[in-house]
Amino acid sequence: MARIPIALMVGLTLAACDAPASSPSMTTISDEQLSVEVAADEYRFIPATLTLGDAGVVEFRNEGGLAHTWTVLAEPIDAESQLGSVEVLAEARADIGQSATVEVSSIPPGTYQVVCAIAGHFSAGMVGRLVVPG
């Protein structure tokens, strides 16, 4: 009998219960690869803090009225002007109403700042956090 990861069971249970949009959902990409969802609108990520668990792919949905990115930075920044000087570990870009996927399985355990790298969005407060358990 196959064992189902707890995170997948919770995600499927929440989806079946019509959980609010602020709850990330888990879906199966393949037998070994899981995906977790994050959405964007003006000017926030939903959820603001995303914990990967067993997921190796992030499905980024743009539910806003502007293009957005979900950009994971190697180091936190304090100002938008620092974006070009910090390593980007993963990035997804989605236009209005679109989705994009990004591979995150190679990101080492830790807590990372996530920003929208489109001009003016970081300054408007579009900042989140990615937690990769050890």
Short mmCIF file of N, CA, C and O in Angstrom, two decimals:
data_model
loop_
_atom_site.label_atom_id
_atom_site.label_comp_id
_atom_site.label_asym_id
_atom_site.label_seq_id
_atom_site.Cartn_x
_atom_site.Cartn_y
_atom_site.Cartn_z
N MET A 1 0.85 -1.18 0.00
CA MET A 1 0.00 0.00 0.00
C MET A 1 0.89 1.24 0.00
O MET A 1 1.79 1.36 0.80
N ALA A 2 0.62 2.17 -0.92
CA ALA A 2 1.43 3.39 -1.03
C ALA A 2 1.13 4.33 0.13
O ALA A 2 0.00 4.46 0.57
N ARG A 3 2.17 4.98 0.61
CA ARG A 3 2.02 5.97 1.67
C ARG A 3 1.89 7.34 1.04
O ARG A 3 2.63 7.70 0.15
N ILE A 4 0.94 8.13 1.52
CA ILE A 4 0.71 9.48 1.01
C ILE A 4 1.32 10.47 1.99
O ILE A 4 1.05 10.41 3.18
N PRO A 5 2.20 11.39 1.51
CA PRO A 5 2.80 12.38 2.41
C PRO A 5 1.71 13.20 3.12
O PRO A 5 0.68 13.53 2.53
N ILE A 6 1.96 13.51 4.37
CA ILE A 6 0.99 14.26 5.18
C ILE A 6 0.65 15.59 4.53
O ILE A 6 -0.51 15.99 4.48
N ALA A 7 1.66 16.30 3.99
CA ALA A 7 1.40 17.60 3.36
C ALA A 7 0.42 17.45 2.19
O ALA A 7 -0.45 18.30 1.99
N LEU A 8 0.56 16.37 1.42
CA LEU A 8 -0.36 16.15 0.31
C LEU A 8 -1.76 15.88 0.83
O LEU A 8 -2.74 16.40 0.31
N MET A 9 -1.87 15.06 1.87
CA MET A 9 -3.19 14.76 2.44
C MET A 9 -3.86 16.03 2.95
O MET A 9 -5.05 16.25 2.71
N VAL A 10 -3.10 16.88 3.64
CA VAL A 10 -3.66 18.13 4.15
C VAL A 10 -4.11 19.02 3.01
O VAL A 10 -5.20 19.58 3.02
N GLY A 11 -3.26 19.16 1.98
CA GLY A 11 -3.60 19.99 0.84
C GLY A 11 -4.85 19.50 0.12
O GLY A 11 -5.73 20.28 -0.24
N LEU A 12 -4.94 18.19 -0.09
CA LEU A 12 -6.13 17.63 -0.74
C LEU A 12 -7.37 17.81 0.11
O LEU A 12 -8.45 18.09 -0.39
N THR A 13 -7.21 17.65 1.43
CA THR A 13 -8.35 17.83 2.33
C THR A 13 -8.83 19.28 2.29
O THR A 13 -10.03 19.54 2.21
N LEU A 14 -7.90 20.23 2.33
CA LEU A 14 -8.28 21.64 2.26
C LEU A 14 -8.96 21.96 0.95
O LEU A 14 -9.95 22.69 0.90
N ALA A 15 -8.44 21.42 -0.15
CA ALA A 15 -9.04 21.67 -1.45
C ALA A 15 -10.46 21.10 -1.51
O ALA A 15 -11.37 21.73 -2.04
N ALA A 16 -10.65 19.92 -0.96
CA ALA A 16 -11.97 19.30 -0.97
C ALA A 16 -12.96 20.08 -0.11
O ALA A 16 -14.16 20.05 -0.35
N CYS A 17 -12.46 20.77 0.90
CA CYS A 17 -13.32 21.55 1.79
C CYS A 17 -13.51 22.97 1.31
O CYS A 17 -14.05 23.80 2.02
N ASP A 18 -13.03 23.28 0.09
CA ASP A 18 -13.13 24.63 -0.46
C ASP A 18 -12.47 25.63 0.47
O ASP A 18 -13.06 26.62 0.88
N ALA A 19 -11.20 25.35 0.82
CA ALA A 19 -10.43 26.21 1.72
C ALA A 19 -10.25 27.58 1.10
O ALA A 19 -10.25 27.74 -0.11
N PRO A 20 -10.06 28.63 1.94
CA PRO A 20 -9.86 29.98 1.41
C PRO A 20 -8.59 30.07 0.58
O PRO A 20 -7.67 29.28 0.75
N ALA A 21 -8.53 31.08 -0.29
CA ALA A 21 -7.40 31.24 -1.20
C ALA A 21 -6.08 31.43 -0.48
O ALA A 21 -5.03 31.23 -1.04
N SER A 22 -6.10 31.81 0.80
CA SER A 22 -4.85 32.05 1.51
C SER A 22 -4.17 30.75 1.93
O SER A 22 -3.05 30.77 2.40
N SER A 23 -4.81 29.61 1.74
CA SER A 23 -4.20 28.32 2.07
C SER A 23 -3.55 27.76 0.82
O SER A 23 -4.21 27.59 -0.19
N PRO A 24 -2.23 27.45 0.87
CA PRO A 24 -1.60 26.88 -0.30
C PRO A 24 -2.14 25.47 -0.53
O PRO A 24 -2.49 24.78 0.41
N SER A 25 -2.23 25.05 -1.78
CA SER A 25 -2.67 23.70 -2.05
C SER A 25 -1.52 22.90 -2.63
O SER A 25 -0.62 23.45 -3.24
N MET A 26 -1.57 21.60 -2.44
CA MET A 26 -0.54 20.71 -2.94
C MET A 26 -1.18 19.85 -4.02
O MET A 26 -2.27 19.35 -3.86
N THR A 27 -0.46 19.66 -5.13
CA THR A 27 -0.93 18.77 -6.17
C THR A 27 0.22 17.89 -6.61
O THR A 27 1.38 18.25 -6.44
N THR A 28 -0.09 16.75 -7.17
CA THR A 28 0.94 15.82 -7.62
C THR A 28 1.41 16.20 -9.01
O THR A 28 0.60 16.34 -9.92
N ILE A 29 2.72 16.36 -9.19
CA ILE A 29 3.30 16.61 -10.50
C ILE A 29 3.72 15.28 -11.12
O ILE A 29 3.51 15.01 -12.26
N SER A 30 4.34 14.43 -10.34
CA SER A 30 4.71 13.07 -10.74
C SER A 30 4.73 12.25 -9.47
O SER A 30 4.38 12.73 -8.41
N ASP A 31 5.16 11.00 -9.57
CA ASP A 31 5.20 10.16 -8.38
C ASP A 31 6.12 10.72 -7.30
O ASP A 31 5.93 10.48 -6.13
N GLU A 32 7.15 11.48 -7.72
CA GLU A 32 8.13 11.97 -6.76
C GLU A 32 8.11 13.49 -6.60
O GLU A 32 8.73 14.01 -5.69
N GLN A 33 7.46 14.21 -7.48
CA GLN A 33 7.51 15.66 -7.49
C GLN A 33 6.16 16.25 -7.08
O GLN A 33 5.15 15.93 -7.66
N LEU A 34 6.16 17.13 -6.09
CA LEU A 34 4.95 17.81 -5.66
C LEU A 34 5.04 19.28 -6.00
O LEU A 34 6.13 19.84 -6.07
N SER A 35 3.90 19.90 -6.17
CA SER A 35 3.83 21.32 -6.46
C SER A 35 3.03 22.01 -5.36
O SER A 35 2.09 21.44 -4.82
N VAL A 36 3.43 23.22 -5.02
CA VAL A 36 2.68 24.03 -4.07
C VAL A 36 2.33 25.34 -4.78
O VAL A 36 3.08 25.82 -5.63
N GLU A 37 1.16 25.88 -4.48
CA GLU A 37 0.69 27.07 -5.17
C GLU A 37 0.87 28.33 -4.33
O GLU A 37 0.72 28.30 -3.11
N VAL A 38 1.16 29.42 -5.03
CA VAL A 38 1.19 30.74 -4.43
C VAL A 38 0.55 31.68 -5.45
O VAL A 38 0.72 31.50 -6.65
N ALA A 39 -0.21 32.63 -4.96
CA ALA A 39 -0.88 33.59 -5.84
C ALA A 39 -0.35 34.99 -5.57
O ALA A 39 0.28 35.25 -4.54
N ALA A 40 -0.62 35.89 -6.49
CA ALA A 40 -0.23 37.30 -6.34
C ALA A 40 -1.41 38.17 -6.74
O ALA A 40 -2.18 37.83 -7.63
N ASP A 41 -1.55 39.27 -6.03
CA ASP A 41 -2.44 40.34 -6.46
C ASP A 41 -1.73 41.64 -6.09
O ASP A 41 -0.57 41.64 -5.77
N GLU A 42 -2.41 42.76 -6.14
CA GLU A 42 -1.74 44.02 -5.81
C GLU A 42 -1.76 44.26 -4.32
O GLU A 42 -2.82 44.40 -3.76
N TYR A 43 -0.74 44.41 -3.70
CA TYR A 43 0.67 44.10 -3.87
C TYR A 43 1.05 43.12 -2.78
O TYR A 43 1.71 43.48 -1.81
N ARG A 44 0.68 41.86 -2.96
CA ARG A 44 0.96 40.84 -1.96
C ARG A 44 1.01 39.46 -2.59
O ARG A 44 0.50 39.23 -3.68
N PHE A 45 1.66 38.55 -1.83
CA PHE A 45 1.67 37.13 -2.17
C PHE A 45 0.71 36.42 -1.23
O PHE A 45 0.62 36.76 -0.05
N ILE A 46 0.01 35.42 -1.74
CA ILE A 46 -0.94 34.65 -0.94
C ILE A 46 -0.59 33.18 -1.08
O ILE A 46 -0.77 32.63 -2.17
N PRO A 47 -0.02 32.56 -0.05
CA PRO A 47 0.29 33.10 1.27
C PRO A 47 1.57 33.92 1.23
O PRO A 47 2.42 33.73 0.37
N ALA A 48 1.73 34.79 2.21
CA ALA A 48 2.93 35.63 2.29
C ALA A 48 4.15 34.79 2.65
O ALA A 48 5.25 35.04 2.18
N THR A 49 3.96 33.79 3.51
CA THR A 49 5.03 32.86 3.86
C THR A 49 4.66 31.50 3.31
O THR A 49 3.59 30.97 3.60
N LEU A 50 5.54 30.94 2.50
CA LEU A 50 5.31 29.65 1.87
C LEU A 50 6.35 28.68 2.38
O LEU A 50 7.55 28.94 2.28
N THR A 51 5.91 27.56 2.96
CA THR A 51 6.81 26.50 3.42
C THR A 51 6.72 25.36 2.42
O THR A 51 5.63 24.86 2.15
N LEU A 52 7.87 24.94 1.89
CA LEU A 52 7.86 23.95 0.82
C LEU A 52 7.47 22.54 1.25
O LEU A 52 6.76 21.87 0.53
N GLY A 53 7.95 22.06 2.38
CA GLY A 53 7.68 20.66 2.72
C GLY A 53 8.31 19.77 1.66
O GLY A 53 9.48 19.90 1.34
N ASP A 54 7.52 18.88 1.06
CA ASP A 54 8.03 17.95 0.05
C ASP A 54 7.97 18.51 -1.37
O ASP A 54 8.35 17.84 -2.32
N ALA A 55 7.46 19.71 -1.54
CA ALA A 55 7.28 20.28 -2.87
C ALA A 55 8.61 20.64 -3.51
O ALA A 55 9.53 21.12 -2.85
N GLY A 56 8.71 20.41 -4.82
CA GLY A 56 9.89 20.79 -5.58
C GLY A 56 9.59 21.80 -6.66
O GLY A 56 10.48 22.27 -7.35
N VAL A 57 8.31 22.12 -6.82
CA VAL A 57 7.86 23.05 -7.84
C VAL A 57 6.86 24.01 -7.22
O VAL A 57 6.01 23.60 -6.43
N VAL A 58 6.97 25.29 -7.58
CA VAL A 58 5.97 26.28 -7.16
C VAL A 58 5.17 26.67 -8.39
O VAL A 58 5.74 27.02 -9.44
N GLU A 59 3.86 26.61 -8.25
CA GLU A 59 2.93 27.07 -9.28
C GLU A 59 2.51 28.48 -8.87
O GLU A 59 1.88 28.67 -7.83
N PHE A 60 2.90 29.48 -9.64
CA PHE A 60 2.66 30.89 -9.33
C PHE A 60 1.51 31.40 -10.19
O PHE A 60 1.59 31.39 -11.41
N ARG A 61 0.44 31.83 -9.54
CA ARG A 61 -0.75 32.35 -10.24
C ARG A 61 -0.86 33.86 -10.03
O ARG A 61 -0.79 34.33 -8.90
N ASN A 62 -1.09 34.59 -11.10
CA ASN A 62 -1.27 36.03 -11.00
C ASN A 62 -2.76 36.33 -11.04
O ASN A 62 -3.40 36.23 -12.09
N GLU A 63 -3.31 36.71 -9.91
CA GLU A 63 -4.73 37.06 -9.80
C GLU A 63 -4.93 38.57 -9.76
O GLU A 63 -6.03 39.04 -9.49
N GLY A 64 -3.86 39.31 -10.03
CA GLY A 64 -3.93 40.77 -9.97
C GLY A 64 -4.16 41.40 -11.32
O GLY A 64 -4.37 40.73 -12.33
N GLY A 65 -4.09 42.71 -11.35
CA GLY A 65 -4.31 43.49 -12.56
C GLY A 65 -3.03 43.99 -13.19
O GLY A 65 -3.07 44.83 -14.09
N LEU A 66 -1.88 43.52 -12.69
CA LEU A 66 -0.56 43.88 -13.21
C LEU A 66 0.29 42.63 -13.32
O LEU A 66 0.03 41.64 -12.63
N ALA A 67 1.31 42.65 -14.15
CA ALA A 67 2.27 41.54 -14.21
C ALA A 67 3.01 41.48 -12.87
O ALA A 67 3.21 42.51 -12.21
N HIS A 68 3.41 40.27 -12.45
CA HIS A 68 4.13 40.08 -11.19
C HIS A 68 5.18 38.99 -11.35
O HIS A 68 5.07 38.13 -12.23
N THR A 69 6.18 39.03 -10.47
CA THR A 69 7.14 37.93 -10.36
C THR A 69 7.11 37.40 -8.95
O THR A 69 6.70 38.10 -8.00
N TRP A 70 7.53 36.16 -8.80
CA TRP A 70 7.76 35.54 -7.49
C TRP A 70 9.24 35.19 -7.53
O TRP A 70 9.64 34.22 -8.18
N THR A 71 10.06 36.05 -6.92
CA THR A 71 11.51 35.99 -7.04
C THR A 71 12.14 35.67 -5.70
O THR A 71 11.99 36.45 -4.75
N VAL A 72 12.84 34.53 -5.61
CA VAL A 72 13.48 34.10 -4.38
C VAL A 72 14.93 34.60 -4.40
O VAL A 72 15.68 34.31 -5.32
N LEU A 73 15.29 35.38 -3.37
CA LEU A 73 16.63 35.98 -3.29
C LEU A 73 17.53 35.20 -2.34
O LEU A 73 17.07 34.72 -1.30
N ALA A 74 18.82 35.12 -2.69
CA ALA A 74 19.79 34.43 -1.83
C ALA A 74 20.03 35.19 -0.54
O ALA A 74 20.34 34.59 0.49
N GLU A 75 19.90 36.51 -0.60
CA GLU A 75 20.08 37.38 0.57
C GLU A 75 18.94 38.38 0.60
O GLU A 75 18.49 38.84 -0.45
N PRO A 76 18.50 38.77 1.79
CA PRO A 76 17.44 39.78 1.86
C PRO A 76 17.94 41.15 1.43
O PRO A 76 19.13 41.46 1.54
N ILE A 77 17.04 41.96 0.92
CA ILE A 77 17.36 43.33 0.55
C ILE A 77 16.48 44.28 1.35
O ILE A 77 15.45 43.89 1.88
N ASP A 78 16.93 45.53 1.43
CA ASP A 78 16.17 46.56 2.13
C ASP A 78 15.57 47.58 1.17
O ASP A 78 14.65 48.30 1.54
N ALA A 79 16.12 47.64 -0.04
CA ALA A 79 15.67 48.64 -1.00
C ALA A 79 15.64 48.02 -2.40
O ALA A 79 16.45 47.15 -2.73
N GLU A 80 14.71 48.48 -3.20
CA GLU A 80 14.54 47.97 -4.56
C GLU A 80 15.82 48.14 -5.39
O GLU A 80 16.12 47.32 -6.26
N SER A 81 16.59 49.17 -5.11
CA SER A 81 17.82 49.42 -5.85
C SER A 81 18.85 48.30 -5.68
O SER A 81 19.78 48.18 -6.47
N GLN A 82 18.69 47.45 -4.67
CA GLN A 82 19.62 46.34 -4.42
C GLN A 82 19.30 45.10 -5.24
O GLN A 82 20.08 44.14 -5.24
N LEU A 83 18.18 45.07 -5.93
CA LEU A 83 17.76 43.87 -6.66
C LEU A 83 18.82 43.36 -7.62
O LEU A 83 19.03 42.16 -7.72
N GLY A 84 19.49 44.20 -8.35
CA GLY A 84 20.48 43.76 -9.33
C GLY A 84 21.76 43.21 -8.73
O GLY A 84 22.54 42.57 -9.43
N SER A 85 21.97 43.42 -7.45
CA SER A 85 23.23 42.98 -6.83
C SER A 85 23.08 41.73 -5.98
O SER A 85 24.04 41.30 -5.35
N VAL A 86 21.91 41.11 -5.99
CA VAL A 86 21.66 39.92 -5.17
C VAL A 86 21.34 38.74 -6.09
O VAL A 86 20.61 38.88 -7.07
N GLU A 87 21.89 37.57 -5.75
CA GLU A 87 21.64 36.36 -6.52
C GLU A 87 20.17 35.95 -6.43
O GLU A 87 19.58 35.93 -5.35
N VAL A 88 19.60 35.61 -7.57
CA VAL A 88 18.23 35.10 -7.65
C VAL A 88 18.31 33.57 -7.66
O VAL A 88 18.96 32.98 -8.53
N LEU A 89 17.65 32.92 -6.69
CA LEU A 89 17.66 31.47 -6.59
C LEU A 89 16.59 30.81 -7.45
O LEU A 89 16.75 29.69 -7.92
N ALA A 90 15.47 31.50 -7.62
CA ALA A 90 14.37 30.99 -8.44
C ALA A 90 13.46 32.15 -8.78
O ALA A 90 13.34 33.09 -7.98
N GLU A 91 12.82 32.08 -9.94
CA GLU A 91 11.92 33.17 -10.31
C GLU A 91 10.86 32.67 -11.28
O GLU A 91 11.14 31.92 -12.21
N ALA A 92 9.63 33.11 -11.03
CA ALA A 92 8.52 32.87 -11.94
C ALA A 92 7.91 34.22 -12.27
O ALA A 92 7.79 35.08 -11.41
N ARG A 93 7.53 34.40 -13.53
CA ARG A 93 6.88 35.65 -13.96
C ARG A 93 5.55 35.28 -14.59
O ARG A 93 5.49 34.36 -15.42
N ALA A 94 4.51 35.98 -14.18
CA ALA A 94 3.18 35.72 -14.75
C ALA A 94 2.49 37.03 -15.08
O ALA A 94 2.44 37.93 -14.25
N ASP A 95 1.98 37.10 -16.29
CA ASP A 95 1.18 38.26 -16.69
C ASP A 95 -0.21 38.14 -16.08
O ASP A 95 -0.56 37.12 -15.48
N ILE A 96 -1.02 39.14 -16.26
CA ILE A 96 -2.37 39.20 -15.69
C ILE A 96 -3.15 37.94 -16.06
O ILE A 96 -3.24 37.56 -17.23
N GLY A 97 -3.68 37.26 -15.03
CA GLY A 97 -4.50 36.07 -15.24
C GLY A 97 -3.74 34.83 -15.65
O GLY A 97 -4.35 33.80 -15.93
N GLN A 98 -2.43 34.88 -15.70
CA GLN A 98 -1.62 33.75 -16.14
C GLN A 98 -0.96 33.04 -14.95
O GLN A 98 -0.95 33.55 -13.84
N SER A 99 -0.37 31.88 -15.22
CA SER A 99 0.37 31.11 -14.23
C SER A 99 1.73 30.75 -14.79
O SER A 99 1.91 30.71 -16.02
N ALA A 100 2.67 30.48 -13.90
CA ALA A 100 4.00 30.03 -14.29
C ALA A 100 4.49 29.06 -13.23
O ALA A 100 4.10 29.16 -12.06
N THR A 101 5.33 28.12 -13.62
CA THR A 101 5.92 27.20 -12.65
C THR A 101 7.41 27.46 -12.55
O THR A 101 8.04 27.92 -13.51
N VAL A 102 7.95 27.17 -11.38
CA VAL A 102 9.39 27.34 -11.16
C VAL A 102 9.89 26.19 -10.29
O VAL A 102 9.25 25.82 -9.31
N GLU A 103 11.02 25.63 -10.67
CA GLU A 103 11.67 24.55 -9.94
C GLU A 103 12.38 25.12 -8.71
O GLU A 103 13.13 26.09 -8.83
N VAL A 104 12.11 24.56 -7.54
CA VAL A 104 12.71 25.06 -6.30
C VAL A 104 13.41 23.97 -5.50
O VAL A 104 13.92 24.22 -4.42
N SER A 105 13.49 22.76 -6.04
CA SER A 105 14.05 21.64 -5.29
C SER A 105 15.54 21.78 -5.01
O SER A 105 16.06 21.17 -4.09
N SER A 106 16.25 22.62 -5.77
CA SER A 106 17.69 22.79 -5.56
C SER A 106 18.02 23.87 -4.53
O SER A 106 19.19 24.06 -4.19
N ILE A 107 17.01 24.57 -4.01
CA ILE A 107 17.27 25.62 -3.02
C ILE A 107 17.59 24.96 -1.69
O ILE A 107 16.83 24.13 -1.20
N PRO A 108 18.75 25.29 -1.08
CA PRO A 108 19.13 24.68 0.19
C PRO A 108 18.19 25.07 1.32
O PRO A 108 17.52 26.10 1.26
N PRO A 109 18.14 24.25 2.38
CA PRO A 109 17.30 24.59 3.53
C PRO A 109 17.63 25.98 4.07
O PRO A 109 18.79 26.40 4.07
N GLY A 110 16.60 26.69 4.48
CA GLY A 110 16.77 28.03 5.02
C GLY A 110 15.50 28.84 4.83
O GLY A 110 14.49 28.35 4.34
N THR A 111 15.58 30.10 5.23
CA THR A 111 14.47 31.03 5.06
C THR A 111 14.94 32.14 4.13
O THR A 111 16.01 32.71 4.34
N TYR A 112 14.16 32.41 3.10
CA TYR A 112 14.55 33.33 2.05
C TYR A 112 13.51 34.42 1.85
O TYR A 112 12.31 34.18 2.00
N GLN A 113 13.97 35.59 1.45
CA GLN A 113 13.08 36.68 1.09
C GLN A 113 12.59 36.44 -0.33
O GLN A 113 13.35 36.06 -1.22
N VAL A 114 11.29 36.65 -0.53
CA VAL A 114 10.68 36.57 -1.86
C VAL A 114 10.13 37.96 -2.17
O VAL A 114 9.51 38.60 -1.31
N VAL A 115 10.39 38.43 -3.38
CA VAL A 115 9.94 39.76 -3.78
C VAL A 115 9.32 39.70 -5.17
O VAL A 115 9.56 38.76 -5.92
N CYS A 116 8.55 40.72 -5.49
CA CYS A 116 8.17 40.95 -6.88
C CYS A 116 9.23 41.90 -7.43
O CYS A 116 9.44 42.99 -6.90
N ALA A 117 9.93 41.44 -8.48
CA ALA A 117 11.06 42.19 -9.01
C ALA A 117 10.66 43.23 -10.05
O ALA A 117 11.52 43.85 -10.67
N ILE A 118 9.38 43.44 -10.26
CA ILE A 118 8.93 44.47 -11.20
C ILE A 118 9.04 45.84 -10.53
O ILE A 118 8.65 45.99 -9.36
N ALA A 119 9.56 46.79 -11.25
CA ALA A 119 9.81 48.13 -10.70
C ALA A 119 8.61 48.67 -9.94
O ALA A 119 7.49 48.67 -10.44
N GLY A 120 8.87 49.10 -8.71
CA GLY A 120 7.86 49.71 -7.87
C GLY A 120 7.10 48.74 -6.98
O GLY A 120 6.50 49.14 -5.99
N HIS A 121 7.12 47.45 -7.29
CA HIS A 121 6.34 46.49 -6.51
C HIS A 121 6.97 46.17 -5.16
O HIS A 121 6.26 46.05 -4.16
N PHE A 122 8.30 46.04 -5.10
CA PHE A 122 8.97 45.83 -3.81
C PHE A 122 8.72 47.04 -2.91
O PHE A 122 8.36 46.89 -1.74
N SER A 123 8.87 48.22 -3.47
CA SER A 123 8.67 49.46 -2.71
C SER A 123 7.23 49.58 -2.21
O SER A 123 6.97 50.20 -1.17
N ALA A 124 6.28 48.98 -2.94
CA ALA A 124 4.87 49.00 -2.53
C ALA A 124 4.55 47.93 -1.49
O ALA A 124 3.41 47.83 -1.05
N GLY A 125 5.57 47.14 -1.11
CA GLY A 125 5.37 46.14 -0.06
C GLY A 125 5.16 44.73 -0.54
O GLY A 125 4.77 43.85 0.24
N MET A 126 5.43 44.44 -1.80
CA MET A 126 5.23 43.09 -2.32
C MET A 126 6.43 42.22 -1.99
O MET A 126 7.33 41.98 -2.79
N VAL A 127 6.41 41.76 -0.71
CA VAL A 127 7.52 40.98 -0.16
C VAL A 127 6.92 39.79 0.59
O VAL A 127 5.89 39.90 1.25
N GLY A 128 7.56 38.65 0.46
CA GLY A 128 7.13 37.45 1.17
C GLY A 128 8.33 36.68 1.68
O GLY A 128 9.44 37.20 1.72
N ARG A 129 8.06 35.43 2.05
CA ARG A 129 9.11 34.60 2.62
C ARG A 129 8.92 33.16 2.14
O ARG A 129 7.79 32.67 2.07
N LEU A 130 10.03 32.49 1.84
CA LEU A 130 10.04 31.08 1.49
C LEU A 130 10.82 30.34 2.55
O LEU A 130 11.96 30.71 2.85
N VAL A 131 10.22 29.30 3.12
CA VAL A 131 10.89 28.47 4.11
C VAL A 131 11.13 27.10 3.49
O VAL A 131 10.18 26.44 3.04
N VAL A 132 12.40 26.71 3.43
CA VAL A 132 12.79 25.39 2.92
C VAL A 132 13.28 24.60 4.13
O VAL A 132 14.36 24.88 4.65
N PRO A 133 12.49 23.63 4.60
CA PRO A 133 12.88 22.87 5.80
C PRO A 133 14.17 22.08 5.56
O PRO A 133 14.48 21.70 4.44
N GLY A 134 14.89 21.85 6.66
CA GLY A 134 16.16 21.12 6.59
C GLY A 134 16.01 19.65 6.70
O GLY A 134 15.08 19.01 6.86
#
